[in-house]
Amino acid sequence: MLDDFKAFETRMMYDLVKNFFSNHPFLYWTMLSAATIALLVLIFLNQSKVNRFPPYGYMLSVLVALVAIDILTLMIPMMVLYLIVLGNVLVRTNRERIVFVTCIYAATFHLLQLGTYVHSFYLARIISETFLFVWISWISLQVRRSFIELKKTKKKNVYLLNKLREAQQSLHEYHAEIEETYRRDYLTGLYNLGGFQEQMIRTLSRCSQNQSYHVICIDLTDFKQVNMKHGMEYGDELLVMLARQLKKNLPPHVQLARYDGDQFAIGLMGDQKALCHGLNLIDQVMKGLKEEQGLPNYCLGTASYPKEANSAAELIRLAEERLSIEQQRLRDKEDECRRHLEKLSAVGQLAAGLAHEIRNPLTSIRGFVQISAAESDAVKKWESIILPEIDRINDLLKQFLKLSESRPAKFAYFDLDQLIRDVFSLLQPRAFLMGHELKLYPPISRVMIEADPEQLKQVLINLVQNGLESLTEKGRVEIHWREMRDRVIIRVKDTGVGIRPEHYERIFEPFFTTKGEGTGMGLSICQRIISDHGGHIHVTSPPGRGTVFHIHLPIRQSKENKTKSFPVKKMMEPSFKRLMTK
């Protein structure tokens, strides 16, 4: 041991530190503590903060703290500390700086040893210690590579986890979208019956004891006839438009559904007042679409929770039952109307035969009256009374014949604007003499239509004349027309007293009139002409706001309509003649 100790030779730096330690012990320990703390802080510093150092700044800062500790600790071996600190610095340093940092640390360690003490085998020790520095550098390089690979793997795993979460979220959204699509009607986007029931169950589960929920089932009663007459595409457009208008006009919290083709279900929360308000809104939507698009008639059934039903299934079942009752009532009413029309048809055919048989004798009677009046003064004084009455009967018979005998329609493609202006020119003087105003409201662009111009002119003249005759004071009759998709809509509007509600259903019946004069055949003939053209006509008359006749006509006639003919039929004439000869 003594020989080993003597193998060391102290140098000037050792003496300086020893003397400083002896003379200033407090300052010495303060400096040593500060250097130790600085080294520990630098070693355990976060990597993000290490990256903020300038190039080689972190390495030099650690080296300065390490050198300060090495100088202040005199003869204490520092090799292990150097290697540990070198390994830490190399792991945190760029790969390009590893050789440089290793050389700096090794050189600094050996220079401090030379300034402090010298061993007799110092050269061999330098070689072995340099080998240790190189070995530590190699180990640090492998650790750094492993750390980088681990970091890449971690980042890749995080990326894969994020992608997995995104895929799971997309799958969840896709699954929810499929479920929502399954609940929706393909045409209108409203809920189907299954989706509507789910929404009802959720809503009823949130209902408190003092809250009510109402279901309204709507059925378009004549929708099959619309599809048969105008085609499936037109029917689909009507359904989409109805769904859009219901969604637009009803409150946002209302639940809407379409099922069984032409039936709709509506669910709403609220008291009886809210139900009445909802029914009024539905009626307004239906009336608006009937005026604009000729939407068919409808019926509805309602049910309320918890007053009338205790579950969603029972609520729908009850509303469906009431809808079925209403549908049956309408079917019975239609059957009754059909039987009534059949009777009227028979009467009309009888009247046609009767009219033909009466017209010939009337002509003879009129001639004999004129001859007798020329020969006899006694007959002459009655001529002015008899002849007008014969003419009146003859005019009445002509009206009967117009209703029962119609000529085939002669379809042509013409300018509707010009035809309406011709009607205006024809009737404007009469309106002026009556003290009324006749106004036209043409569309922006010209409207062309395929129809029988003479028959259509007859309809418009009849409607305008009726409007003028309904005005008691100075009033106005308006004609509006426009093109909408594949149809033309004509409205004849007056500011008269309107039509009583009890007369709505009979307004187009033959022989029905609300005036003190006339035959009551005009509107019936108008309805037949419009129907022969593949269109329809209906009337609206809000109380005190006049009357509006709505005419819907196709722009182009169907092949079936073009090939259809309306021959003169006198089915009752033979039997009537046999009756007359008996």
mmCIF file with all atom_site columns, N, CA and C in Angstrom, residues 307-354:
data_model
loop_
_atom_site.group_PDB
_atom_site.id
_atom_site.type_symbol
_atom_site.label_atom_id
_atom_site.label_alt_id
_atom_site.label_comp_id
_atom_site.label_asym_id
_atom_site.label_entity_id
_atom_site.label_seq_id
_atom_site.pdbx_PDB_ins_code
_atom_site.Cartn_x
_atom_site.Cartn_y
_atom_site.Cartn_z
_atom_site.occupancy
_atom_site.B_iso_or_equiv
_atom_site.pdbx_formal_charge
_atom_site.auth_seq_id
_atom_site.auth_comp_id
_atom_site.auth_asym_id
_atom_site.auth_atom_id
_atom_site.pdbx_PDB_model_num
ATOM 1   N N  . LYS A 1 307 ? -104.989 10.122 -21.987 1.00 0.00 ? 307 LYS A N  1
ATOM 2   C CA . LYS A 1 307 ? -106.445 10.170 -21.821 1.00 0.00 ? 307 LYS A CA 1
ATOM 3   C C  . LYS A 1 307 ? -107.132 8.977  -22.492 1.00 0.00 ? 307 LYS A C  1
ATOM 4   N N  . GLU A 1 308 ? -106.673 8.598  -23.696 1.00 0.00 ? 308 GLU A N  1
ATOM 5   C CA . GLU A 1 308 ? -107.347 7.559  -24.465 1.00 0.00 ? 308 GLU A CA 1
ATOM 6   C C  . GLU A 1 308 ? -106.508 6.306  -24.662 1.00 0.00 ? 308 GLU A C  1
ATOM 7   N N  . ALA A 1 309 ? -105.216 6.384  -24.437 1.00 0.00 ? 309 ALA A N  1
ATOM 8   C CA . ALA A 1 309 ? -104.330 5.225  -24.620 1.00 0.00 ? 309 ALA A CA 1
ATOM 9   C C  . ALA A 1 309 ? -103.191 5.308  -23.618 1.00 0.00 ? 309 ALA A C  1
ATOM 10  N N  . ASN A 1 310 ? -102.641 4.127  -23.266 1.00 0.00 ? 310 ASN A N  1
ATOM 11  C CA . ASN A 1 310 ? -101.594 4.083  -22.238 1.00 0.00 ? 310 ASN A CA 1
ATOM 12  C C  . ASN A 1 310 ? -100.233 3.688  -22.778 1.00 0.00 ? 310 ASN A C  1
ATOM 13  N N  . SER A 1 311 ? -100.115 3.426  -24.066 1.00 0.00 ? 311 SER A N  1
ATOM 14  C CA . SER A 1 311 ? -98.835  3.034  -24.656 1.00 0.00 ? 311 SER A CA 1
ATOM 15  C C  . SER A 1 311 ? -98.778  3.520  -26.088 1.00 0.00 ? 311 SER A C  1
ATOM 16  N N  . ALA A 1 312 ? -97.552  3.483  -26.658 1.00 0.00 ? 312 ALA A N  1
ATOM 17  C CA . ALA A 1 312 ? -97.367  3.948  -28.031 1.00 0.00 ? 312 ALA A CA 1
ATOM 18  C C  . ALA A 1 312 ? -98.133  3.073  -29.024 1.00 0.00 ? 312 ALA A C  1
ATOM 19  N N  . ALA A 1 313 ? -98.066  1.744  -28.836 1.00 0.00 ? 313 ALA A N  1
ATOM 20  C CA . ALA A 1 313 ? -98.759  0.828  -29.755 1.00 0.00 ? 313 ALA A CA 1
ATOM 21  C C  . ALA A 1 313 ? -100.266 1.043  -29.708 1.00 0.00 ? 313 ALA A C  1
ATOM 22  N N  . GLU A 1 314 ? -100.786 1.208  -28.503 1.00 0.00 ? 314 GLU A N  1
ATOM 23  C CA . GLU A 1 314 ? -102.233 1.423  -28.360 1.00 0.00 ? 314 GLU A CA 1
ATOM 24  C C  . GLU A 1 314 ? -102.653 2.768  -28.942 1.00 0.00 ? 314 GLU A C  1
ATOM 25  N N  . LEU A 1 315 ? -101.769 3.770  -28.806 1.00 0.00 ? 315 LEU A N  1
ATOM 26  C CA . LEU A 1 315 ? -102.063 5.102  -29.327 1.00 0.00 ? 315 LEU A CA 1
ATOM 27  C C  . LEU A 1 315 ? -102.171 5.075  -30.854 1.00 0.00 ? 315 LEU A C  1
ATOM 28  N N  . ILE A 1 316 ? -101.226 4.417  -31.525 1.00 0.00 ? 316 ILE A N  1
ATOM 29  C CA . ILE A 1 316 ? -101.271 4.319  -32.990 1.00 0.00 ? 316 ILE A CA 1
ATOM 30  C C  . ILE A 1 316 ? -102.472 3.482  -33.430 1.00 0.00 ? 316 ILE A C  1
ATOM 31  N N  . ARG A 1 317 ? -102.716 2.382  -32.713 1.00 0.00 ? 317 ARG A N  1
ATOM 32  C CA . ARG A 1 317 ? -103.839 1.517  -33.077 1.00 0.00 ? 317 ARG A CA 1
ATOM 33  C C  . ARG A 1 317 ? -105.162 2.269  -33.015 1.00 0.00 ? 317 ARG A C  1
ATOM 34  N N  . LEU A 1 318 ? -105.344 3.078  -31.955 1.00 0.00 ? 318 LEU A N  1
ATOM 35  C CA . LEU A 1 318 ? -106.587 3.831  -31.802 1.00 0.00 ? 318 LEU A CA 1
ATOM 36  C C  . LEU A 1 318 ? -106.725 4.886  -32.902 1.00 0.00 ? 318 LEU A C  1
ATOM 37  N N  . ALA A 1 319 ? -105.621 5.590  -33.212 1.00 0.00 ? 319 ALA A N  1
ATOM 38  C CA . ALA A 1 319 ? -105.665 6.596  -34.278 1.00 0.00 ? 319 ALA A CA 1
ATOM 39  C C  . ALA A 1 319 ? -105.966 5.936  -35.621 1.00 0.00 ? 319 ALA A C  1
ATOM 40  N N  . GLU A 1 320 ? -105.390 4.741  -35.864 1.00 0.00 ? 320 GLU A N  1
ATOM 41  C CA . GLU A 1 320 ? -105.645 4.006  -37.113 1.00 0.00 ? 320 GLU A CA 1
ATOM 42  C C  . GLU A 1 320 ? -107.105 3.559  -37.193 1.00 0.00 ? 320 GLU A C  1
ATOM 43  N N  . GLU A 1 321 ? -107.660 3.118  -36.070 1.00 0.00 ? 321 GLU A N  1
ATOM 44  C CA . GLU A 1 321 ? -109.066 2.702  -36.063 1.00 0.00 ? 321 GLU A CA 1
ATOM 45  C C  . GLU A 1 321 ? -109.979 3.873  -36.425 1.00 0.00 ? 321 GLU A C  1
ATOM 46  N N  . ARG A 1 322 ? -109.706 5.028  -35.838 1.00 0.00 ? 322 ARG A N  1
ATOM 47  C CA . ARG A 1 322 ? -110.533 6.202  -36.136 1.00 0.00 ? 322 ARG A CA 1
ATOM 48  C C  . ARG A 1 322 ? -110.337 6.663  -37.574 1.00 0.00 ? 322 ARG A C  1
ATOM 49  N N  . LEU A 1 323 ? -109.115 6.515  -38.092 1.00 0.00 ? 323 LEU A N  1
ATOM 50  C CA . LEU A 1 323 ? -108.874 6.834  -39.492 1.00 0.00 ? 323 LEU A CA 1
ATOM 51  C C  . LEU A 1 323 ? -109.649 5.881  -40.406 1.00 0.00 ? 323 LEU A C  1
ATOM 52  N N  . SER A 1 324 ? -109.680 4.602  -40.043 1.00 0.00 ? 324 SER A N  1
ATOM 53  C CA . SER A 1 324 ? -110.431 3.619  -40.840 1.00 0.00 ? 324 SER A CA 1
ATOM 54  C C  . SER A 1 324 ? -111.918 3.932  -40.844 1.00 0.00 ? 324 SER A C  1
ATOM 55  N N  . ILE A 1 325 ? -112.433 4.358  -39.691 1.00 0.00 ? 325 ILE A N  1
ATOM 56  C CA . ILE A 1 325 ? -113.853 4.741  -39.611 1.00 0.00 ? 325 ILE A CA 1
ATOM 57  C C  . ILE A 1 325 ? -114.133 5.928  -40.522 1.00 0.00 ? 325 ILE A C  1
ATOM 58  N N  . GLU A 1 326 ? -113.230 6.899  -40.509 1.00 0.00 ? 326 GLU A N  1
ATOM 59  C CA . GLU A 1 326 ? -113.404 8.073  -41.351 1.00 0.00 ? 326 GLU A CA 1
ATOM 60  C C  . GLU A 1 326 ? -113.289 7.703  -42.834 1.00 0.00 ? 326 GLU A C  1
ATOM 61  N N  . GLN A 1 327 ? -112.351 6.790  -43.163 1.00 0.00 ? 327 GLN A N  1
ATOM 62  C CA . GLN A 1 327 ? -112.219 6.329  -44.546 1.00 0.00 ? 327 GLN A CA 1
ATOM 63  C C  . GLN A 1 327 ? -113.488 5.627  -45.018 1.00 0.00 ? 327 GLN A C  1
ATOM 64  N N  . GLN A 1 328 ? -114.070 4.784  -44.128 1.00 0.00 ? 328 GLN A N  1
ATOM 65  C CA . GLN A 1 328 ? -115.303 4.089  -44.495 1.00 0.00 ? 328 GLN A CA 1
ATOM 66  C C  . GLN A 1 328 ? -116.441 5.072  -44.691 1.00 0.00 ? 328 GLN A C  1
ATOM 67  N N  . ARG A 1 329 ? -116.485 6.104  -43.853 1.00 0.00 ? 329 ARG A N  1
ATOM 68  C CA . ARG A 1 329 ? -117.533 7.119  -43.991 1.00 0.00 ? 329 ARG A CA 1
ATOM 69  C C  . ARG A 1 329 ? -117.408 7.840  -45.333 1.00 0.00 ? 329 ARG A C  1
ATOM 70  N N  . LEU A 1 330 ? -116.169 8.160  -45.734 1.00 0.00 ? 330 LEU A N  1
ATOM 71  C CA . LEU A 1 330 ? -115.968 8.825  -47.017 1.00 0.00 ? 330 LEU A CA 1
ATOM 72  C C  . LEU A 1 330 ? -116.312 7.901  -48.180 1.00 0.00 ? 330 LEU A C  1
ATOM 73  N N  . ARG A 1 331 ? -115.950 6.599  -48.042 1.00 0.00 ? 331 ARG A N  1
ATOM 74  C CA . ARG A 1 331 ? -116.298 5.657  -49.110 1.00 0.00 ? 331 ARG A CA 1
ATOM 75  C C  . ARG A 1 331 ? -117.819 5.535  -49.264 1.00 0.00 ? 331 ARG A C  1
ATOM 76  N N  . ASP A 1 332 ? -118.520 5.481  -48.120 1.00 0.00 ? 332 ASP A N  1
ATOM 77  C CA . ASP A 1 332 ? -119.985 5.428  -48.179 1.00 0.00 ? 332 ASP A CA 1
ATOM 78  C C  . ASP A 1 332 ? -120.548 6.676  -48.837 1.00 0.00 ? 332 ASP A C  1
ATOM 79  N N  . LYS A 1 333 ? -119.940 7.808  -48.508 1.00 0.00 ? 333 LYS A N  1
ATOM 80  C CA . LYS A 1 333 ? -120.404 9.068  -49.093 1.00 0.00 ? 333 LYS A CA 1
ATOM 81  C C  . LYS A 1 333 ? -120.143 9.087  -50.604 1.00 0.00 ? 333 LYS A C  1
ATOM 82  N N  . GLU A 1 334 ? -118.958 8.567  -51.013 1.00 0.00 ? 334 GLU A N  1
ATOM 83  C CA . GLU A 1 334 ? -118.642 8.507  -52.440 1.00 0.00 ? 334 GLU A CA 1
ATOM 84  C C  . GLU A 1 334 ? -119.596 7.572  -53.177 1.00 0.00 ? 334 GLU A C  1
ATOM 85  N N  . ASP A 1 335 ? -119.908 6.433  -52.540 1.00 0.00 ? 335 ASP A N  1
ATOM 86  C CA . ASP A 1 335 ? -120.865 5.502  -53.160 1.00 0.00 ? 335 ASP A CA 1
ATOM 87  C C  . ASP A 1 335 ? -122.224 6.170  -53.339 1.00 0.00 ? 335 ASP A C  1
ATOM 88  N N  . GLU A 1 336 ? -122.627 6.924  -52.311 1.00 0.00 ? 336 GLU A N  1
ATOM 89  C CA . GLU A 1 336 ? -123.912 7.620  -52.393 1.00 0.00 ? 336 GLU A CA 1
ATOM 90  C C  . GLU A 1 336 ? -123.889 8.665  -53.507 1.00 0.00 ? 336 GLU A C  1
ATOM 91  N N  . CYS A 1 337 ? -122.768 9.400  -53.597 1.00 0.00 ? 337 CYS A N  1
ATOM 92  C CA . CYS A 1 337 ? -122.643 10.393 -54.670 1.00 0.00 ? 337 CYS A CA 1
ATOM 93  C C  . CYS A 1 337 ? -122.637 9.722  -56.039 1.00 0.00 ? 337 CYS A C  1
ATOM 94  N N  . ARG A 1 338 ? -121.951 8.559  -56.132 1.00 0.00 ? 338 ARG A N  1
ATOM 95  C CA . ARG A 1 338 ? -121.909 7.863  -57.411 1.00 0.00 ? 338 ARG A CA 1
ATOM 96  C C  . ARG A 1 338 ? -123.307 7.395  -57.837 1.00 0.00 ? 338 ARG A C  1
ATOM 97  N N  . ARG A 1 339 ? -124.056 6.856  -56.869 1.00 0.00 ? 339 ARG A N  1
ATOM 98  C CA . ARG A 1 339 ? -125.427 6.437  -57.196 1.00 0.00 ? 339 ARG A CA 1
ATOM 99  C C  . ARG A 1 339 ? -126.274 7.639  -57.601 1.00 0.00 ? 339 ARG A C  1
ATOM 100 N N  . HIS A 1 340 ? -126.044 8.756  -56.899 1.00 0.00 ? 340 HIS A N  1
ATOM 101 C CA . HIS A 1 340 ? -126.789 9.967  -57.233 1.00 0.00 ? 340 HIS A CA 1
ATOM 102 C C  . HIS A 1 340 ? -126.436 10.451 -58.638 1.00 0.00 ? 340 HIS A C  1
ATOM 103 N N  . LEU A 1 341 ? -125.134 10.377 -58.991 1.00 0.00 ? 341 LEU A N  1
ATOM 104 C CA . LEU A 1 341 ? -124.712 10.793 -60.320 1.00 0.00 ? 341 LEU A CA 1
ATOM 105 C C  . LEU A 1 341 ? -125.254 9.858  -61.391 1.00 0.00 ? 341 LEU A C  1
ATOM 106 N N  . GLU A 1 342 ? -125.335 8.581  -61.057 1.00 0.00 ? 342 GLU A N  1
ATOM 107 C CA . GLU A 1 342 ? -125.916 7.634  -62.013 1.00 0.00 ? 342 GLU A CA 1
ATOM 108 C C  . GLU A 1 342 ? -127.383 7.975  -62.277 1.00 0.00 ? 342 GLU A C  1
ATOM 109 N N  . LYS A 1 343 ? -128.078 8.337  -61.196 1.00 0.00 ? 343 LYS A N  1
ATOM 110 C CA . LYS A 1 343 ? -129.470 8.745  -61.370 1.00 0.00 ? 343 LYS A CA 1
ATOM 111 C C  . LYS A 1 343 ? -129.552 10.010 -62.213 1.00 0.00 ? 343 LYS A C  1
ATOM 112 N N  . LEU A 1 344 ? -128.645 10.967 -61.906 1.00 0.00 ? 344 LEU A N  1
ATOM 113 C CA . LEU A 1 344 ? -128.639 12.198 -62.685 1.00 0.00 ? 344 LEU A CA 1
ATOM 114 C C  . LEU A 1 344 ? -128.301 11.927 -64.137 1.00 0.00 ? 344 LEU A C  1
ATOM 115 N N  . SER A 1 345 ? -127.384 10.958 -64.366 1.00 0.00 ? 345 SER A N  1
ATOM 116 C CA . SER A 1 345 ? -127.035 10.605 -65.736 1.00 0.00 ? 345 SER A CA 1
ATOM 117 C C  . SER A 1 345 ? -128.247 10.041 -66.470 1.00 0.00 ? 345 SER A C  1
ATOM 118 N N  . ALA A 1 346 ? -128.969 9.168  -65.768 1.00 0.00 ? 346 ALA A N  1
ATOM 119 C CA . ALA A 1 346 ? -130.182 8.612  -66.379 1.00 0.00 ? 346 ALA A CA 1
ATOM 120 C C  . ALA A 1 346 ? -131.192 9.703  -66.669 1.00 0.00 ? 346 ALA A C  1
ATOM 121 N N  . VAL A 1 347 ? -131.351 10.619 -65.700 1.00 0.00 ? 347 VAL A N  1
ATOM 122 C CA . VAL A 1 347 ? -132.280 11.729 -65.907 1.00 0.00 ? 347 VAL A CA 1
ATOM 123 C C  . VAL A 1 347 ? -131.811 12.598 -67.058 1.00 0.00 ? 347 VAL A C  1
ATOM 124 N N  . GLY A 1 348 ? -130.473 12.822 -67.120 1.00 0.00 ? 348 GLY A N  1
ATOM 125 C CA . GLY A 1 348 ? -129.931 13.631 -68.194 1.00 0.00 ? 348 GLY A CA 1
ATOM 126 C C  . GLY A 1 348 ? -130.159 12.997 -69.550 1.00 0.00 ? 348 GLY A C  1
ATOM 127 N N  . GLN A 1 349 ? -129.966 11.686 -69.631 1.00 0.00 ? 349 GLN A N  1
ATOM 128 C CA . GLN A 1 349 ? -130.198 10.991 -70.892 1.00 0.00 ? 349 GLN A CA 1
ATOM 129 C C  . GLN A 1 349 ? -131.690 11.034 -71.273 1.00 0.00 ? 349 GLN A C  1
ATOM 130 N N  . LEU A 1 350 ? -132.542 10.871 -70.252 1.00 0.00 ? 350 LEU A N  1
ATOM 131 C CA . LEU A 1 350 ? -133.982 10.999 -70.506 1.00 0.00 ? 350 LEU A CA 1
ATOM 132 C C  . LEU A 1 350 ? -134.326 12.405 -70.982 1.00 0.00 ? 350 LEU A C  1
ATOM 133 N N  . ALA A 1 351 ? -133.677 13.404 -70.325 1.00 0.00 ? 351 ALA A N  1
ATOM 134 C CA . ALA A 1 351 ? -133.922 14.792 -70.722 1.00 0.00 ? 351 ALA A CA 1
ATOM 135 C C  . ALA A 1 351 ? -133.429 15.043 -72.134 1.00 0.00 ? 351 ALA A C  1
ATOM 136 N N  . ALA A 1 352 ? -132.307 14.392 -72.506 1.00 0.00 ? 352 ALA A N  1
ATOM 137 C CA . ALA A 1 352 ? -131.798 14.569 -73.866 1.00 0.00 ? 352 ALA A CA 1
ATOM 138 C C  . ALA A 1 352 ? -132.788 14.010 -74.879 1.00 0.00 ? 352 ALA A C  1
ATOM 139 N N  . GLY A 1 353 ? -133.290 12.801 -74.597 1.00 0.00 ? 353 GLY A N  1
ATOM 140 C CA . GLY A 1 353 ? -134.286 12.232 -75.499 1.00 0.00 ? 353 GLY A CA 1
ATOM 141 C C  . GLY A 1 353 ? -135.549 13.068 -75.553 1.00 0.00 ? 353 GLY A C  1
ATOM 142 N N  . LEU A 1 354 ? -135.952 13.545 -74.365 1.00 0.00 ? 354 LEU A N  1
ATOM 143 C CA . LEU A 1 354 ? -137.142 14.386 -74.299 1.00 0.00 ? 354 LEU A CA 1
ATOM 144 C C  . LEU A 1 354 ? -136.929 15.692 -75.054 1.00 0.00 ? 354 LEU A C  1
#
